[in-house]
XYZ file of C-alpha atoms in Angstrom:
560
model
C 20.758 126.845 70.445
C 22.525 126.597 73.813
C 24.613 129.533 74.957
C 28.345 128.830 75.059
C 30.192 129.700 78.270
C 33.948 129.777 78.838
C 35.086 128.589 82.270
C 38.684 129.617 83.041
C 40.314 127.184 85.451
C 39.477 123.634 86.571
C 39.914 124.024 90.320
C 36.949 123.618 92.681
C 35.386 126.885 91.445
C 35.728 125.772 87.838
C 34.273 122.328 88.492
C 31.145 123.606 90.223
C 30.761 126.288 87.528
C 30.825 123.628 84.797
C 28.139 121.676 86.634
C 25.998 124.784 87.171
C 26.219 125.575 83.462
C 25.006 122.109 82.614
C 22.181 122.371 85.156
C 20.903 125.542 83.431
C 21.182 124.173 79.877
C 24.337 126.140 79.004
C 27.247 124.676 77.054
C 30.496 125.053 79.053
C 34.062 124.827 77.759
C 36.674 124.883 80.510
C 40.267 125.940 79.785
C 42.838 124.608 82.265
C 46.487 125.612 81.873
C 47.844 122.524 83.678
C 47.303 118.851 82.886
C 44.919 118.062 85.748
C 42.055 119.366 87.868
C 42.296 120.647 91.444
C 43.838 124.087 91.099
C 45.253 125.258 94.430
C 44.714 121.840 96.013
C 46.968 119.965 93.626
C 50.369 119.741 95.340
C 53.477 120.158 93.201
C 57.026 119.620 94.459
C 58.195 122.754 92.646
C 56.088 125.931 92.417
C 55.225 127.006 88.886
C 55.015 130.718 87.970
C 51.481 131.934 87.428
C 49.958 129.034 89.357
C 48.977 128.585 92.972
C 51.206 126.608 95.299
C 50.684 124.846 98.643
C 52.954 123.228 101.221
C 53.205 119.486 101.740
C 51.511 119.344 105.157
C 48.521 121.591 104.377
C 45.330 120.529 106.163
C 41.993 122.230 105.488
C 40.573 124.665 108.054
C 36.916 123.808 107.454
C 35.331 120.431 108.119
C 34.058 118.073 105.447
C 30.324 118.486 106.145
C 30.573 122.273 105.988
C 32.829 122.546 102.930
C 31.392 119.929 100.558
C 29.296 120.771 97.514
C 25.605 120.879 98.315
C 24.498 117.833 96.319
C 27.569 115.658 96.791
C 28.495 114.841 100.430
C 32.024 113.728 101.119
C 32.493 110.003 101.800
C 31.552 109.148 105.392
C 34.970 107.643 106.145
C 36.865 110.823 105.204
C 38.399 112.594 108.227
C 36.611 115.741 109.299
C 39.692 117.843 108.549
C 41.705 116.355 105.736
C 45.060 116.680 104.024
C 45.104 118.420 100.639
C 45.564 115.120 98.784
C 42.313 113.703 100.154
C 40.427 116.867 99.241
C 41.788 116.554 95.710
C 40.453 113.006 95.603
C 37.003 114.362 96.536
C 37.163 116.742 93.568
C 37.992 113.784 91.329
C 34.963 111.900 92.651
C 32.795 114.987 92.068
C 34.041 115.434 88.493
C 33.546 111.755 87.751
C 30.053 111.592 89.285
C 28.757 114.537 87.235
C 30.808 113.713 84.112
C 32.619 117.054 84.056
C 36.001 116.072 82.594
C 34.715 115.896 79.022
C 34.083 119.643 79.149
C 37.694 120.502 80.113
C 40.492 121.338 77.672
C 43.768 120.777 79.501
C 47.165 122.438 78.947
C 45.456 125.439 77.410
C 46.047 128.944 78.750
C 43.765 131.932 78.302
C 45.709 134.899 76.892
C 42.995 137.531 76.530
C 39.279 138.016 77.134
C 37.779 140.943 75.213
C 34.306 142.220 74.399
C 33.083 141.680 70.861
C 32.313 144.808 68.782
C 28.567 144.166 69.172
C 28.838 143.472 72.927
C 26.159 145.996 73.895
C 23.673 143.918 71.882
C 25.031 140.352 72.060
C 26.990 140.340 75.345
C 29.537 138.084 73.636
C 33.259 137.745 74.355
C 36.281 136.867 72.252
C 38.628 134.533 74.122
C 42.148 133.883 72.826
C 43.818 130.690 74.068
C 47.213 129.047 73.642
C 47.754 125.289 73.735
C 50.881 123.409 74.824
C 52.354 123.643 71.302
C 52.111 127.434 71.462
C 49.279 127.627 68.936
C 46.754 130.406 69.461
C 43.052 130.030 68.836
C 40.157 132.495 68.944
C 36.770 131.561 70.377
C 33.460 133.369 70.768
C 31.439 132.813 73.937
C 28.144 134.105 75.261
C 29.502 134.184 78.790
C 32.780 133.934 80.720
C 33.304 132.613 84.260
C 36.744 133.435 85.699
C 37.669 130.594 88.072
C 41.469 130.858 88.009
C 41.821 131.829 91.683
C 43.661 134.669 93.365
C 46.616 132.894 94.987
C 48.957 132.990 92.009
C 50.674 136.395 92.364
C 52.523 136.534 95.719
C 53.011 139.903 97.407
C 56.522 140.354 98.791
C 57.193 143.541 100.802
C 60.952 142.924 100.847
C 61.762 146.220 99.115
C 60.043 148.121 101.923
C 62.654 147.051 104.498
C 65.956 148.939 104.571
C 69.093 146.824 104.575
C 67.599 143.818 102.822
C 70.178 144.100 100.035
C 72.997 143.132 102.402
C 71.142 140.312 104.168
C 73.233 137.137 103.593
C 70.418 134.715 104.314
C 67.500 133.504 102.224
C 64.251 135.444 101.743
C 61.215 133.710 100.265
C 57.433 133.961 100.077
C 55.171 131.258 101.478
C 54.211 130.537 97.852
C 57.681 128.927 97.511
C 57.572 127.002 100.807
C 57.075 123.229 100.662
C 58.417 121.767 103.912
C 60.810 122.462 106.799
C 63.726 120.303 105.607
C 65.708 123.271 104.280
C 65.469 125.047 107.649
C 66.770 122.298 109.913
C 69.068 123.695 112.584
C 68.621 127.288 111.369
C 67.283 130.498 112.872
C 64.189 131.553 110.949
C 61.808 134.527 111.000
C 58.266 134.083 109.647
C 56.556 137.383 108.785
C 52.737 137.428 108.908
C 50.237 135.686 111.173
C 47.559 134.556 108.743
C 46.694 130.868 108.504
C 49.728 130.131 106.309
C 52.052 132.068 108.623
C 50.823 130.151 111.659
C 51.116 126.760 109.938
C 54.564 127.450 108.541
C 55.939 128.866 111.810
C 54.737 125.790 113.717
C 56.153 123.370 111.155
C 59.529 125.108 110.857
C 59.814 125.241 114.664
C 59.966 121.439 114.760
C 63.149 121.472 112.675
C 64.789 124.868 113.194
C 67.083 125.923 116.016
C 64.798 128.897 116.697
C 61.685 130.265 115.018
C 60.403 133.823 115.365
C 56.909 134.858 114.247
C 56.602 138.559 113.415
C 53.145 140.111 113.460
C 51.950 143.673 113.066
C 48.599 143.336 114.818
C 48.391 139.891 116.488
C 45.554 137.386 116.102
C 42.855 135.536 117.977
C 43.767 131.847 117.739
C 41.140 129.125 117.462
C 41.648 125.376 117.231
C 39.763 123.217 114.758
C 38.401 121.232 117.682
C 35.401 122.456 119.675
C 33.698 121.067 122.786
C 33.508 117.267 122.974
C 36.166 117.154 120.264
C 33.711 118.074 117.506
C 34.580 120.283 114.501
C 34.510 123.965 115.460
C 32.620 125.144 112.389
C 29.910 122.494 112.865
C 29.298 123.841 116.362
C 29.672 127.531 115.564
C 28.248 128.345 112.135
C 24.485 128.129 112.410
C 21.443 130.302 111.814
C 20.704 130.261 115.529
C 24.121 131.706 116.313
C 23.652 134.449 113.727
C 20.278 135.256 115.300
C 21.737 135.272 118.808
C 24.667 137.514 117.937
C 22.341 139.924 116.134
C 20.073 140.237 119.206
C 22.783 140.641 121.825
C 25.051 143.698 122.049
C 28.123 143.098 119.929
C 30.424 144.282 122.713
C 28.914 141.670 125.026
C 29.363 138.897 122.475
C 32.986 139.906 121.880
C 33.673 140.056 125.614
C 32.158 136.645 126.321
C 33.916 134.897 123.432
C 37.275 136.565 124.134
C 36.960 135.641 127.812
C 36.402 132.013 126.855
C 39.388 131.999 124.516
C 41.631 133.569 127.135
C 40.610 130.878 129.629
C 42.316 128.394 127.322
C 45.445 130.512 126.875
C 45.903 134.153 127.725
C 46.489 135.900 124.389
C 48.188 138.864 126.051
C 50.529 136.625 128.027
C 51.392 134.655 124.883
C 52.080 137.797 122.844
C 49.136 137.072 120.540
C 46.744 139.810 121.716
C 45.453 141.543 118.564
C 44.443 145.155 118.104
C 40.920 144.176 116.984
C 37.988 142.465 118.683
C 37.283 138.797 118.052
C 34.273 139.175 115.756
C 35.738 142.006 113.702
C 38.197 140.024 111.591
C 39.024 136.466 110.623
C 40.744 134.521 113.407
C 43.823 132.353 113.002
C 42.900 128.661 112.836
C 45.779 126.702 114.350
C 45.817 123.708 116.694
C 49.480 123.871 117.708
C 50.725 127.476 117.834
C 49.954 128.174 121.530
C 51.705 124.946 122.516
C 54.803 125.801 120.495
C 54.885 129.249 122.133
C 54.547 127.597 125.550
C 57.545 125.392 124.740
C 59.624 128.331 123.514
C 59.880 126.813 120.046
C 58.077 129.826 118.525
C 58.824 133.336 119.794
C 56.394 136.163 118.981
C 57.906 139.404 117.729
C 56.343 142.723 116.665
C 56.292 144.089 113.120
C 59.509 143.854 111.116
C 61.272 147.211 110.660
C 64.404 146.326 108.677
C 67.601 144.300 108.202
C 70.965 144.853 109.884
C 73.472 142.547 108.249
C 72.429 139.042 109.279
C 70.110 140.433 111.959
C 66.570 141.778 111.896
C 65.271 144.909 113.602
C 61.701 144.952 114.928
C 59.218 147.730 115.646
C 59.897 147.760 119.401
C 63.614 148.341 118.827
C 64.685 144.771 119.614
C 66.907 142.783 117.255
C 67.497 139.126 116.531
C 70.871 138.232 115.103
C 72.308 135.431 112.974
C 69.079 134.897 111.076
C 69.407 132.335 108.282
C 66.057 132.761 106.517
C 62.974 134.986 106.373
C 59.635 133.593 105.131
C 57.110 136.241 104.073
C 53.505 135.082 104.538
C 52.141 138.352 103.217
C 49.346 137.393 100.875
C 48.632 137.669 97.170
C 47.455 140.101 94.518
C 44.074 139.170 93.051
C 44.853 140.174 89.484
C 43.763 138.705 86.155
C 46.086 139.825 83.383
C 43.863 138.431 80.610
C 40.877 140.651 81.476
C 40.222 144.086 79.945
C 41.892 146.834 82.028
C 38.627 148.783 81.927
C 37.089 146.297 84.376
C 39.486 147.380 87.126
C 37.394 150.403 88.047
C 38.001 150.365 91.799
C 39.726 153.319 93.511
C 43.035 151.399 93.681
C 42.708 149.664 90.330
C 40.884 146.731 91.927
C 37.980 144.832 90.465
C 34.758 146.496 91.585
C 32.254 143.654 91.927
C 28.556 143.536 92.752
C 27.995 140.775 95.307
C 31.697 140.015 94.773
C 30.811 138.526 91.372
C 29.679 140.920 88.613
C 31.573 144.019 87.356
C 28.837 146.697 87.300
C 30.647 148.564 84.538
C 29.537 145.999 81.936
C 26.514 146.761 79.770
C 25.589 143.074 79.716
C 26.194 140.818 82.766
C 27.909 138.004 80.895
C 31.248 137.908 82.748
C 31.660 136.885 86.379
C 34.602 136.564 88.770
C 34.222 133.470 90.928
C 35.662 133.020 94.422
C 37.231 136.463 94.808
C 36.097 137.066 98.389
C 36.954 136.316 102.004
C 34.576 135.019 104.636
C 34.493 133.480 108.103
C 33.281 130.158 106.804
C 33.928 127.535 104.111
C 34.631 128.829 100.618
C 33.328 126.050 98.358
C 29.593 126.256 99.206
C 29.711 130.028 98.682
C 31.425 129.654 95.302
C 28.900 126.997 94.325
C 26.075 129.382 95.175
C 27.774 132.079 93.116
C 27.902 129.682 90.171
C 24.218 128.754 90.530
C 23.296 132.447 90.537
C 25.624 133.497 87.709
C 24.513 130.782 85.316
C 20.881 131.768 85.803
C 21.778 135.393 85.084
C 23.611 134.436 81.890
C 20.719 132.190 80.871
C 18.348 135.143 81.287
C 16.400 133.558 84.148
C 17.451 136.138 86.752
C 17.998 139.877 86.339
C 20.514 142.193 87.994
C 19.482 145.594 89.384
C 20.441 148.839 87.587
C 24.105 149.853 87.574
C 23.481 152.721 90.001
C 21.922 150.345 92.522
C 24.832 147.906 92.221
C 27.420 150.658 92.788
C 25.505 151.918 95.807
C 25.387 148.407 97.255
C 29.146 147.977 96.779
C 29.861 151.299 98.482
C 27.546 150.536 101.412
C 29.065 147.113 102.058
C 32.638 148.421 101.820
C 31.935 151.257 104.266
C 30.363 148.830 106.711
C 33.360 146.485 106.500
C 35.807 149.371 106.944
C 34.776 149.414 110.619
C 36.591 146.089 110.992
C 39.101 146.098 108.129
C 41.093 149.306 107.862
C 42.525 148.195 104.511
C 39.979 149.137 101.783
C 40.934 146.100 99.696
C 40.223 143.691 102.553
C 37.022 145.548 103.383
C 35.800 145.122 99.817
C 36.607 141.393 99.798
C 34.816 140.435 103.008
C 31.324 138.888 103.080
C 29.331 137.526 106.037
C 28.956 133.804 105.420
C 25.314 132.855 106.087
C 23.798 136.246 105.098
C 25.814 136.155 101.869
C 24.693 132.630 101.008
C 21.100 133.489 101.820
C 21.151 136.635 99.685
C 22.368 134.708 96.637
C 20.033 131.810 97.393
C 17.145 134.272 97.408
C 18.078 135.307 93.870
C 18.274 131.672 92.736
C 15.066 130.712 94.537
C 16.614 128.150 96.877
C 16.749 129.910 100.233
C 15.413 127.504 102.882
C 11.857 128.201 104.047
C 12.522 127.579 107.722
C 9.002 128.315 108.942
C 7.550 125.949 106.364
C 10.056 123.266 107.341
C 9.234 123.655 111.032
C 5.544 123.185 110.261
C 5.877 120.338 107.732
C 9.005 118.513 108.935
C 10.069 119.673 112.393
C 12.992 117.225 112.489
C 14.535 118.866 109.407
C 13.432 122.402 110.268
C 15.008 122.303 113.710
C 18.273 121.035 112.267
C 18.287 123.820 109.680
C 17.539 126.486 112.291
C 19.583 125.269 115.253
C 22.170 122.975 113.697
C 25.191 123.683 111.516
C 24.514 125.552 108.276
C 25.581 122.724 106.009
C 25.323 123.229 102.213
C 22.524 120.673 101.825
C 20.059 123.275 103.121
C 20.245 124.988 99.746
C 19.061 121.890 97.869
C 15.766 121.404 99.701
C 13.689 123.448 97.263
C 13.730 125.467 94.051
C 15.939 125.104 90.956
C 18.481 122.330 91.352
C 16.515 120.669 94.159
C 18.241 117.430 95.246
C 16.131 114.557 96.523
C 18.930 113.484 98.856
C 19.199 116.838 100.654
C 16.754 115.968 103.442
C 18.504 112.693 104.228
C 21.924 114.362 104.059
C 20.831 116.842 106.748
C 19.385 114.107 108.964
C 22.600 112.033 108.744
C 25.252 114.774 108.785
C 26.383 114.015 112.344
C 26.679 110.321 111.485
C 29.245 111.207 108.822
C 31.081 113.350 111.369
C 31.299 110.355 113.723
C 32.160 107.727 111.091
C 35.953 108.323 110.839
C 36.284 108.004 114.641
C 34.867 104.489 114.632
C 38.151 102.674 114.318
C 38.236 101.157 117.832
C 34.764 100.251 118.972
C 34.110 99.364 122.595
C 30.927 97.855 124.096
C 28.692 100.489 125.615
C 28.003 100.095 129.347
C 24.449 98.998 130.187
C 22.115 101.897 130.844
C 19.775 101.728 133.849
C 16.062 102.185 133.323
C 15.489 105.624 134.811
C 12.548 106.863 132.785
C 10.263 106.818 135.830
C 12.861 107.034 138.601
C 12.211 109.441 141.495
C 15.498 111.214 140.744
C 14.515 111.949 137.149
C 11.052 113.142 138.214
C 12.595 115.406 140.839
C 15.071 116.843 138.373
C 12.334 117.438 135.799
C 10.143 119.263 138.299
C 13.144 121.260 139.439
C 13.975 122.224 135.844
C 10.416 123.437 135.286
C 10.505 125.493 138.475
C 13.874 126.934 137.512
C 12.510 127.916 134.110
C 9.597 129.700 135.780
C 11.954 131.565 138.096
C 14.169 132.557 135.200
C 11.212 133.831 133.231
C 10.516 136.305 136.049
C 14.069 137.681 136.057
C 15.239 140.634 134.076
C 17.294 139.926 130.954
C 20.369 141.551 132.403
C 20.338 139.338 135.497
C 19.892 136.244 133.327
C 22.838 137.232 131.189
C 24.991 137.841 134.254
C 24.198 134.371 135.592
C 24.790 132.791 132.192
C 28.136 134.474 131.698
C 29.486 133.126 134.992
C 30.159 129.876 133.138
C 31.509 130.773 129.724
C 33.016 127.381 128.934
C 30.633 126.733 126.066
C 29.868 130.291 124.993
C 32.505 130.280 122.257
C 30.580 127.617 120.344
C 27.455 129.809 120.469
C 29.005 133.180 119.809
C 31.534 132.441 117.079
C 29.259 131.982 114.069
C 30.752 135.103 112.537
C 34.310 133.777 112.881
């Protein structure tokens, strides 16, 4: 008899978890509190309490080839960076292709998830749900996958600022923000310089009289576009880049990448200079913020200190008066009210999770938290890999280490991340993208065998090693192997180019230069140059290389 698994939430994490259950012979039942799939990526005109909320103009920060599920490429004509509505359409195509909707019970909320009395033996859970008529129902499941997301409980620090009670303007969290119409002609302060803060400040600045962006620690700002106009993550996130950055001194990598960024716009001059190095924390992905600062439409301010009537006081002692609205882009609490309080065993009442998935406190590993992490890379492939691993654990095909080992691993990773993230909660959430995927893939048995690929199929092996780390790499072998993975890797750049082909022009004729004297001379010169370089010391080579840092950002930013 198949094991029954409850999947809580029908967003992207829930959809790939349903599919992974089916792949491993489990029987999933997904409970979705709304009437549709999509989760965070389903735009609603009015935010609903207890659910995630996005703004009308939201565009993804990761490109389609990097963020798609590993056995279902996005349509070739999709733009590389798409609006939320087009991403939602991709999820619909995914659910339809793998026939996932029949496993989803809509308009049903999960009230509680509790261990059964015989949990130590059976590992089973009692799940209490409530349908749209308010009727409660009890279910018994062999496993539970929590896929409800962590962008539903906004954190507002308003009470921390003296004088806010007498502020006559409007204060809101980015969770409530939809568009800039309500701020036309007003003076607005946006607090927080994460991706939402940058987007919202730029958008409001196109309608407001004046927009101020308050930040405590600044940010390194990267555009979605890399050299030759190609997607940044396709150029930056590769195994070769990880290898390069691990071999070179980290200080050198930071210096070279920061130097390249500052050639585009001086972060100190623009008031963006952060207190951390480039590779230490997630950068801000924003195409327009530097330009809006250059035009004076967005003015950078230090950390907010308090309110003074209709004015705001900042950390450097300056004030801005006649402020009409303050938008707090200050993050969310990753809490799950339906889970047993005993699972929140972290030092601050947080969920303590092995590999950011399993609570080590459980006697049986039959409950997993999906997607509760942060990384410098696309989220969906990592969540999909989590789901592939978790379902094999629940099915008894993969074992977890002893509890003591899991706790030690959690402590080690948190301490390492504390060097970059001073906040313990952020330190616990962070994972390094490719190493994290590879570690889970190793457990599933799907980590790419690069040496074998280089020997058997050099064309694929070289793309896996040197090219972008697209999700298809994890479908080349092992459980869940997809016959289309090889072809998807070979054609990934064709799908990147496809949406640009809307105005084709005839290519100029190319001269036959295969045997020209110029080409022969250049080839001989290149060989001689390589010989000379091989005789130089590494330090001298690096000095010469760093004289032209135009393209170094694409090499050195794999950890961004």
